[in-house]
mmCIF file of C-alpha atoms and ligand atoms in Angstrom:
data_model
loop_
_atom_site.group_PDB
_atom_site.id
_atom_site.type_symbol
_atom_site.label_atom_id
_atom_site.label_comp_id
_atom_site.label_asym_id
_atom_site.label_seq_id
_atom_site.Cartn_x
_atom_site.Cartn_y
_atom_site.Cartn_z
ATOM 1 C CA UNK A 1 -9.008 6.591 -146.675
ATOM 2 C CA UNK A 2 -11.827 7.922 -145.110
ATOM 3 C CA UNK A 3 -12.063 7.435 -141.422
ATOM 4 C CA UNK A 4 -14.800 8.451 -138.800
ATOM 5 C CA UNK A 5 -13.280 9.339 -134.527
ATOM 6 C CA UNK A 6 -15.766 7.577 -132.049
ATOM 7 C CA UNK A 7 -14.445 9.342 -128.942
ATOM 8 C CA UNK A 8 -12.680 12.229 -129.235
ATOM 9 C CA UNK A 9 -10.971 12.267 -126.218
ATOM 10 C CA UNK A 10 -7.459 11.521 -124.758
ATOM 11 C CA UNK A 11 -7.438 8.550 -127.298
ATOM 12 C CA UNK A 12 -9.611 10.487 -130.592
ATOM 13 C CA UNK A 13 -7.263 13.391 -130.986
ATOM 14 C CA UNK A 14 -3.910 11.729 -130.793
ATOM 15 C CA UNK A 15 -5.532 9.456 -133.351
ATOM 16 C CA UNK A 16 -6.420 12.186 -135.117
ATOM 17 C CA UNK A 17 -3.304 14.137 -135.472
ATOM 18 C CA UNK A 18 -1.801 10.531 -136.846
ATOM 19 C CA UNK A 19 -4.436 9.936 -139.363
ATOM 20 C CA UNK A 20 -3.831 13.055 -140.702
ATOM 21 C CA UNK A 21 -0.105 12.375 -140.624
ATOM 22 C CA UNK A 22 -0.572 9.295 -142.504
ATOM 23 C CA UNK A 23 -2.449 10.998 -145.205
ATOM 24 C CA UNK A 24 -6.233 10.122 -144.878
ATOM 25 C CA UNK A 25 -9.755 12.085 -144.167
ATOM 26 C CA UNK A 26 -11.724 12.418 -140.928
ATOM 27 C CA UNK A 27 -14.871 12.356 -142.265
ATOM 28 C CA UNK A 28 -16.502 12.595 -139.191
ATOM 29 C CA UNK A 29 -16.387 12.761 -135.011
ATOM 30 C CA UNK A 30 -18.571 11.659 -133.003
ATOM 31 C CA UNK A 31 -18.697 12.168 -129.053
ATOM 32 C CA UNK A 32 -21.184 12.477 -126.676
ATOM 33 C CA UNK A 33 -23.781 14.548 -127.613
ATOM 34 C CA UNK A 34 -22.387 15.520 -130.548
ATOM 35 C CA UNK A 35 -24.863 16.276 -133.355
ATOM 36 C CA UNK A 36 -23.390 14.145 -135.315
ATOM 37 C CA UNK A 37 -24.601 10.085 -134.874
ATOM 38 C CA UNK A 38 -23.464 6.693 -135.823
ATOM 39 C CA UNK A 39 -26.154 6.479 -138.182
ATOM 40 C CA UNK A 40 -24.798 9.073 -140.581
ATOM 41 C CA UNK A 41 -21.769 7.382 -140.969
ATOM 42 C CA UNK A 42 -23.240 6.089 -144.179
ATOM 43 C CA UNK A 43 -23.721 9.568 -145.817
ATOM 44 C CA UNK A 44 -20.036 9.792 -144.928
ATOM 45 C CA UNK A 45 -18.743 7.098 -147.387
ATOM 46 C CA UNK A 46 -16.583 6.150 -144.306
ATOM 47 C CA UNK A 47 -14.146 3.414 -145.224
ATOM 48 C CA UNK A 48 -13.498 2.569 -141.304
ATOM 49 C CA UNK A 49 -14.709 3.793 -137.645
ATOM 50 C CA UNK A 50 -11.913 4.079 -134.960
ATOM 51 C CA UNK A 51 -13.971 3.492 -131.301
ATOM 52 C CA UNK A 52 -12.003 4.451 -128.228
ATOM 53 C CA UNK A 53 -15.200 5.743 -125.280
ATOM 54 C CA UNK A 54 -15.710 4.615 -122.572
ATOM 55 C CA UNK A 55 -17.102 1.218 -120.869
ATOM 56 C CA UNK A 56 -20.512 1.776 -120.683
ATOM 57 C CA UNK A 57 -20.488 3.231 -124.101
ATOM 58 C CA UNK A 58 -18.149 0.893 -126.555
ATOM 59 C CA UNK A 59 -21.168 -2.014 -127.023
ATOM 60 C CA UNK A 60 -23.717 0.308 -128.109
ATOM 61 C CA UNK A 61 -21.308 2.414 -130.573
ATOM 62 C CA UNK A 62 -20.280 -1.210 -132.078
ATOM 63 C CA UNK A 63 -23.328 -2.696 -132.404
ATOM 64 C CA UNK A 64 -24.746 0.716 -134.117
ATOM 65 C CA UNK A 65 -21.375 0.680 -136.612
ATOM 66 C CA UNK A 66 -22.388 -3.487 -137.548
ATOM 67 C CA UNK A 67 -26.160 -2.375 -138.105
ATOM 68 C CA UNK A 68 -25.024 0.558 -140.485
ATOM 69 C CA UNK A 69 -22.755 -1.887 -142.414
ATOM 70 C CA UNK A 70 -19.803 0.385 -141.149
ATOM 71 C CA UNK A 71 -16.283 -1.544 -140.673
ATOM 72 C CA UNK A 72 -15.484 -0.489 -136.607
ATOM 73 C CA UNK A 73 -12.701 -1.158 -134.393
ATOM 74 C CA UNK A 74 -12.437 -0.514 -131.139
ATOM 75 C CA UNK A 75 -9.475 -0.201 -128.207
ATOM 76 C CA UNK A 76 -12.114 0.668 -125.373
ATOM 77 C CA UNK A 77 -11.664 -1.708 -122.486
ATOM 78 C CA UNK A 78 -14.025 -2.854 -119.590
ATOM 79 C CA UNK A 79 -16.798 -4.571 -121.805
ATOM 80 C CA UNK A 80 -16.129 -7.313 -122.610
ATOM 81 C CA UNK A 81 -18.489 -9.385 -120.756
ATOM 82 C CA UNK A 82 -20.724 -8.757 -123.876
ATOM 83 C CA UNK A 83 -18.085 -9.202 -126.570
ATOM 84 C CA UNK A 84 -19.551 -12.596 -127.278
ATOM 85 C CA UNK A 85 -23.032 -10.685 -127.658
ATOM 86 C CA UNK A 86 -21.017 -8.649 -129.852
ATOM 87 C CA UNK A 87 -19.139 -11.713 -132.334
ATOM 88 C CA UNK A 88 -22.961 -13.241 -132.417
ATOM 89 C CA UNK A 89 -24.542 -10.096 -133.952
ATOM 90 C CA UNK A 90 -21.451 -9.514 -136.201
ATOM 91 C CA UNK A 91 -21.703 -12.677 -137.716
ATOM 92 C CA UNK A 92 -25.808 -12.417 -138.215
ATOM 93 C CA UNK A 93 -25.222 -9.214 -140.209
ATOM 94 C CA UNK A 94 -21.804 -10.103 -142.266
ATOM 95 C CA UNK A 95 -20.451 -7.196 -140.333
ATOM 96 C CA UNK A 96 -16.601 -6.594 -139.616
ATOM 97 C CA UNK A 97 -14.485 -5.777 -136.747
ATOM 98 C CA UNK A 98 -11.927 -5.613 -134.287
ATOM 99 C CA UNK A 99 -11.349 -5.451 -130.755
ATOM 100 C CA UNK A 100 -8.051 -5.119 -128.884
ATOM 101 C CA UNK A 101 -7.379 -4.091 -125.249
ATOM 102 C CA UNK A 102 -3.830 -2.541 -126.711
ATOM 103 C CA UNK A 103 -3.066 -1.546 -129.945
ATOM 104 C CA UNK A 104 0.651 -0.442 -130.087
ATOM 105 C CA UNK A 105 3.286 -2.881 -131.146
ATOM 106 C CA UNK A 106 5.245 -3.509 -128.165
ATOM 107 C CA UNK A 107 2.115 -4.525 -126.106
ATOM 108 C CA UNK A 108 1.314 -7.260 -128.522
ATOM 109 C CA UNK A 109 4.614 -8.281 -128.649
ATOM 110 C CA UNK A 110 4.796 -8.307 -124.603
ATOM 111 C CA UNK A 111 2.136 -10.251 -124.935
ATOM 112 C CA UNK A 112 3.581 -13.314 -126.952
ATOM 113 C CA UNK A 113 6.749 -12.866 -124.389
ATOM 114 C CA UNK A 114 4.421 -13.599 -121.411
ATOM 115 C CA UNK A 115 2.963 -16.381 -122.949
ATOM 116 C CA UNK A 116 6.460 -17.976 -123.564
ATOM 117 C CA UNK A 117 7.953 -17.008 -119.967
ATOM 118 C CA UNK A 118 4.799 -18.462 -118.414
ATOM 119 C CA UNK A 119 4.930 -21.933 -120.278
ATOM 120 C CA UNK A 120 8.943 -22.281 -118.960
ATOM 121 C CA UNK A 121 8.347 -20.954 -115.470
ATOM 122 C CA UNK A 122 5.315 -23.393 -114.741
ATOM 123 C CA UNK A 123 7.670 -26.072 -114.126
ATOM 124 C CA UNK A 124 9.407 -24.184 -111.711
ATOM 125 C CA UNK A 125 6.631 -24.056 -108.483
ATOM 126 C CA UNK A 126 8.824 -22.242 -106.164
ATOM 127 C CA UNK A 127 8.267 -19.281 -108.056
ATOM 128 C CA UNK A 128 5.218 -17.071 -107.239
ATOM 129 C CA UNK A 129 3.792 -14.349 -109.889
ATOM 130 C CA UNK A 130 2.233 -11.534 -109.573
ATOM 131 C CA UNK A 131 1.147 -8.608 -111.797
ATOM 132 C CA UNK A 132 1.211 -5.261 -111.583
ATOM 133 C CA UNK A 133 -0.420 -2.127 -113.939
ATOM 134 C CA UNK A 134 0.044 1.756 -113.798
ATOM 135 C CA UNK A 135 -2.203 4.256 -115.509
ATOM 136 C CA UNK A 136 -2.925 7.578 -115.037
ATOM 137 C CA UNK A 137 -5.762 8.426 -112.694
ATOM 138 C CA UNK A 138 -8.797 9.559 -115.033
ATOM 139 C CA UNK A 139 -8.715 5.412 -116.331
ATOM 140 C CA UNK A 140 -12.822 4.288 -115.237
ATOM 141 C CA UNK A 141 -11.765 0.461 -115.138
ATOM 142 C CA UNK A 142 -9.343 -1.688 -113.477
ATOM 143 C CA UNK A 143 -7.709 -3.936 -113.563
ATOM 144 C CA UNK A 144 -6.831 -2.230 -117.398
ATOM 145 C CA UNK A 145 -8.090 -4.354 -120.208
ATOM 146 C CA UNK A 146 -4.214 -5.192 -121.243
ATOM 147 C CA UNK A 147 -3.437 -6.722 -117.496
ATOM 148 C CA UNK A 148 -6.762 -8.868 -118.587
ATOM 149 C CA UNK A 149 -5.269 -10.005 -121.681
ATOM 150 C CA UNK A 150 -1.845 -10.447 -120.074
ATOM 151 C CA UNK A 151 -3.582 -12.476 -117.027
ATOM 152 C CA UNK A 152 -5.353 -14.847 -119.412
ATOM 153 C CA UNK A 153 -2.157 -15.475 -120.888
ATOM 154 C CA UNK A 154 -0.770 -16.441 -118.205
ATOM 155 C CA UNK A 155 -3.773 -18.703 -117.565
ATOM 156 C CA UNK A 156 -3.558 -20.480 -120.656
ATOM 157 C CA UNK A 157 0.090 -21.318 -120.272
ATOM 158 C CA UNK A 158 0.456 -22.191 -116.495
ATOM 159 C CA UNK A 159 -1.997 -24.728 -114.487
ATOM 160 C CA UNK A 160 -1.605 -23.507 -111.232
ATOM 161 C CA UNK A 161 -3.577 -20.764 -112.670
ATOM 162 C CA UNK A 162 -7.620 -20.890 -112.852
ATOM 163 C CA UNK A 163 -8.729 -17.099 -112.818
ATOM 164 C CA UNK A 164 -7.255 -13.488 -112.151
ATOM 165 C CA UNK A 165 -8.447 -11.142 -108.904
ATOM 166 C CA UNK A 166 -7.797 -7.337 -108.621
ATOM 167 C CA UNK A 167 -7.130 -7.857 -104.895
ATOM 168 C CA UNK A 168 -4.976 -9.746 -102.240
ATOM 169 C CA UNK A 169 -5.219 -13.338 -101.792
ATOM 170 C CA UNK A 170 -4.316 -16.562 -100.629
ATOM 171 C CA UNK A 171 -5.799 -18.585 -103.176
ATOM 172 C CA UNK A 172 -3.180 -20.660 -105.180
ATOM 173 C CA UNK A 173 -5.321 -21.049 -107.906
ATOM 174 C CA UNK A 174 -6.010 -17.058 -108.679
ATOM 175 C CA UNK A 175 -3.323 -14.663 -110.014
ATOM 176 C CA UNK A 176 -3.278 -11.636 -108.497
ATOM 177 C CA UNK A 177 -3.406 -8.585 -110.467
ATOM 178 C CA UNK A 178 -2.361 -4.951 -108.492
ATOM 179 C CA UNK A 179 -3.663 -1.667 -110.068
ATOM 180 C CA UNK A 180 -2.018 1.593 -108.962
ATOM 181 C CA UNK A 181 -3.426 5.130 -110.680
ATOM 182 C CA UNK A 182 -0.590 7.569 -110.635
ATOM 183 C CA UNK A 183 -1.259 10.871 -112.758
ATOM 184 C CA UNK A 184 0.134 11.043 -116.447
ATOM 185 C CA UNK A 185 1.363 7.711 -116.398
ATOM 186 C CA UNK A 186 0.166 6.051 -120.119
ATOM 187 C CA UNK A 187 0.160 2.431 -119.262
ATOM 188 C CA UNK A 188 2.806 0.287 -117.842
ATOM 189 C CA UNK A 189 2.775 -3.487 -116.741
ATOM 190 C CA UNK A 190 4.889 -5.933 -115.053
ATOM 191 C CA UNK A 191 4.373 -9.364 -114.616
ATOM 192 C CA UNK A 192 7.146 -10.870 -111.672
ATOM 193 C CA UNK A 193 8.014 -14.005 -110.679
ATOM 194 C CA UNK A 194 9.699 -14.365 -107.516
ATOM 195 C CA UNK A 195 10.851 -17.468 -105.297
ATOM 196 C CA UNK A 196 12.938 -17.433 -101.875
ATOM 197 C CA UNK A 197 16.366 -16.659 -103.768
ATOM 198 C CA UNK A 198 15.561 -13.868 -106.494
ATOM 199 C CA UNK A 199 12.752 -12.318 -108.812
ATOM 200 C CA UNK A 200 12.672 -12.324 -112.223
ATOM 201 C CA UNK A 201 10.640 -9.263 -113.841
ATOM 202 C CA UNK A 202 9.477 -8.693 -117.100
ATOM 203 C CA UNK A 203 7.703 -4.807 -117.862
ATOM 204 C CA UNK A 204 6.279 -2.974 -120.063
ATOM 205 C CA UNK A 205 6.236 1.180 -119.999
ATOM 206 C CA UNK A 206 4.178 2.883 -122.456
ATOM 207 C CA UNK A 207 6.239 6.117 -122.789
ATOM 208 C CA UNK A 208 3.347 7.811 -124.245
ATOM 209 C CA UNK A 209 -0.434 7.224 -126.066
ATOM 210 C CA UNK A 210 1.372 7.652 -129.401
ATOM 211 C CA UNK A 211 2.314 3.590 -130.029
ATOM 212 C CA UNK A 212 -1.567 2.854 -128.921
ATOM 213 C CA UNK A 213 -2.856 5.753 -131.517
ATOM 214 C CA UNK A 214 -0.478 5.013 -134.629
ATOM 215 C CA UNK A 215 -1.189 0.858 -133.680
ATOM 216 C CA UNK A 216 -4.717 1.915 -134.324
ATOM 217 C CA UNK A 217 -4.352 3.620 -137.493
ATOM 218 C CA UNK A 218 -2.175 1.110 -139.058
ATOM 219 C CA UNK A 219 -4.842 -1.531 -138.586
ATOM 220 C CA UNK A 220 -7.742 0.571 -139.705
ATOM 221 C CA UNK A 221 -5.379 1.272 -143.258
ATOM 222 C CA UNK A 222 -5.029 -2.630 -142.968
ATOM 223 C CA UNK A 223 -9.070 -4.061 -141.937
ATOM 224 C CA UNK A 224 -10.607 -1.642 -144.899
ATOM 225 C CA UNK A 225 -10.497 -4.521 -147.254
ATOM 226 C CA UNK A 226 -11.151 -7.714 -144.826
ATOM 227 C CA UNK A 227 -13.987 -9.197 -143.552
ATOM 228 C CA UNK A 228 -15.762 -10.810 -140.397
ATOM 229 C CA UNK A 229 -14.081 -10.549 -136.877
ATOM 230 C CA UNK A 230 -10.533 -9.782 -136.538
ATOM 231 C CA UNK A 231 -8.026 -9.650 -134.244
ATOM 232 C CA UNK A 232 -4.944 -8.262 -133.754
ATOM 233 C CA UNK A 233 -2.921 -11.498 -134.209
ATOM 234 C CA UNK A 234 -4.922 -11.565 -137.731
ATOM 235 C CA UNK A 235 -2.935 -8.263 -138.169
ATOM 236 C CA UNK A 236 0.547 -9.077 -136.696
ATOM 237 C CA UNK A 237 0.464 -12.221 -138.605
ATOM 238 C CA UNK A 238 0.981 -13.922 -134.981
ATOM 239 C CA UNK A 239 -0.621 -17.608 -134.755
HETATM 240 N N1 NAD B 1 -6.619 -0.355 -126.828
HETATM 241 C C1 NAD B 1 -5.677 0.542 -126.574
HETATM 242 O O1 NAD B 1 -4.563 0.500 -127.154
HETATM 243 C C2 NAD B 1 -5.957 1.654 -125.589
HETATM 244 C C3 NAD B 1 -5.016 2.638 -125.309
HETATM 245 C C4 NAD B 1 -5.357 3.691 -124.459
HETATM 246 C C5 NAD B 1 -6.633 3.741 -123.915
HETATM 247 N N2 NAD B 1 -7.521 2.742 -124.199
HETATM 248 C C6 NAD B 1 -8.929 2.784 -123.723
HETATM 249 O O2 NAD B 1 -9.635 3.620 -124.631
HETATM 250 C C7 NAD B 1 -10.749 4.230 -123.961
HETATM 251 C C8 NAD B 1 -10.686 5.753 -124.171
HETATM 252 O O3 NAD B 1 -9.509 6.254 -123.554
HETATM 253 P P1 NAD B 1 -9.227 7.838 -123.492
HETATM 254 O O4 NAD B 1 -7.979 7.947 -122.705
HETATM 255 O O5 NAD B 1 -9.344 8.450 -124.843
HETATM 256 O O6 NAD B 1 -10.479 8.311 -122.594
HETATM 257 P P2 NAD B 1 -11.104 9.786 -122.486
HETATM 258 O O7 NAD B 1 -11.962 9.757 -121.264
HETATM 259 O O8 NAD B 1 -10.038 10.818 -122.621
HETATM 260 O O9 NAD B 1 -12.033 9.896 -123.799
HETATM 261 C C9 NAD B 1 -13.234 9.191 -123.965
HETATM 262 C C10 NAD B 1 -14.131 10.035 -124.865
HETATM 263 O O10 NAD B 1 -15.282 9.257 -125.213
HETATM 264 C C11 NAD B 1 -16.393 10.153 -125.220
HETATM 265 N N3 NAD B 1 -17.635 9.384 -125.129
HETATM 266 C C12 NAD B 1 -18.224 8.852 -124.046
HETATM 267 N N4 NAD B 1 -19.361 8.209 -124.391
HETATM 268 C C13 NAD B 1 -19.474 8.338 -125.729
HETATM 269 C C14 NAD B 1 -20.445 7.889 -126.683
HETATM 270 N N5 NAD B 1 -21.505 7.171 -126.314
HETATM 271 N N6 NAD B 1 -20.215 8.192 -127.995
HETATM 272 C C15 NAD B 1 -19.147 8.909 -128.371
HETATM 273 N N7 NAD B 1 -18.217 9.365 -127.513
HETATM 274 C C16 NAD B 1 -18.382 9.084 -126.212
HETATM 275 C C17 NAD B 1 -16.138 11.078 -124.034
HETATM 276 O O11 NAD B 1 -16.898 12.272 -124.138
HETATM 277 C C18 NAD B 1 -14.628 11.313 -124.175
HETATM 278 O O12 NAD B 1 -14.355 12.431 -125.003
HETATM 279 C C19 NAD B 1 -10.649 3.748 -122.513
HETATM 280 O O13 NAD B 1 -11.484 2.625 -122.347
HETATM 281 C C20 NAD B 1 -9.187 3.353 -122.357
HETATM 282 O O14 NAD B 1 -8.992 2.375 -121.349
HETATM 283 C C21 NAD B 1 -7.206 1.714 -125.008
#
């Protein structure tokens, strides 16, 4: 397969030592202010674009990969507020692609066992939850994209929940989300529940950005023939 790096950062070269690994081309790598652009991805006969920028960036980069027909997916986090932007002009232009806010196994996995814990415990109102994510200190958003999808989760599967805050408070209705930046530390979460008598904690450590990078790869080898916007339940075969 041929496959073109958006990013070539922390994310783009452990990517890039895996897709070489698994046996395909990089074709081409883009980062900012590289000569290279989006719009000579064409030229490239790229099969599929693997996006991981920055914030500010991702939008742009996947709305220039839909224009030039190119099949993109993308593990940037922090904006989403115009994914829906993003679905609208996909669909206009028969365009493909993929957005998760973690792409390794266990995450998405983690995420299904959330889901689950938070349907049983919302019976159970003398337990409190919290959340709580780690990453290393060069991350630009917070909270991280995964304690977003973990928090709506949540949301979905307990009432007492109506929204997520990155900061203390006394509303009922919010669950609070805690971010700490520690140096090196790849991603870890942990949601906890916790009433007068004990606390019940469920986490998730990242031991490195290898499960994210080879998660990636594995659905690029797996989106080159599909169509229209995936996710990564589409890939896991989760429903
Ligand atoms: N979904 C996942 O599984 C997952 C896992 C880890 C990190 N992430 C996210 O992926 C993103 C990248 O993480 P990272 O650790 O590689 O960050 P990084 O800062 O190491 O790398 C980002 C790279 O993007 C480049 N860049 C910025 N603007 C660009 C543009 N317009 N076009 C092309 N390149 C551009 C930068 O020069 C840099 O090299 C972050 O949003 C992070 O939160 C997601």
């Amino acid at each position: 397969m041929n496959i073109a790096l958006i990013g070539y950062g922390k994310m783009g070269r452990t990517i890039e030592e895996i897709v070489k690994e698994r046996g395909h081309s990089i074709v081409g790598i883009i980062d900012e202010g590289s000569d290279l652009k989006i719009s000579d991805l064409p030229g490239k006969k790229v099969d599929v674009a693997i996006e991981f920028t920055q914030p500010v960036s991702a939008f742009n980069n996947l709305k220039e990969c839909i224009t030039e027909g190119i099949t993109v997916i993308s593990g940037t986090t922090g904006w989403l507020d115009k994914y829906d932007e993003l679905v609208s002009y996909t669909t206009s232009k028969q365009g493909t692609f993929l957005y998760s806010s973690n792409f390794s196994l266990g995450v998405n996995l983690f995420f299904k066992i959330t889901q689950h814990v938070a349907r049983l415990m919302s019976a159970y109102s003398g337990y409190g939850v919290e959340m709580e994510e780690v990453h290393h200190t060069q991350k630009k958003d917070a909270p991280s994209g995964t304690a977003i999808t973990l928090a709506e989760g949540i949301i979905k599967n307990d009432s007492r929940f109506s929204s997520w805050v990155n900061e203390i408070t006394d509303k009922k209705d919010m669950l609070r989300i805690m971010s700490k930046r520690i140096d090196e530390v790849p991603g870890t979460h942990t949601v906890k529940y916790s009433s007068k008598e004990d606390d019940i904690q469920l986490t998730h450590t990242a031991h490195s950005r290898k499960g994210f990078a080879l998660g990636a790869v594995l659905v690029a080898e797996w989106i080159a023939d599909k169509k229209g916007i995936l996710t990564m339940d589409d890939f896991l075969g989760f429903k």
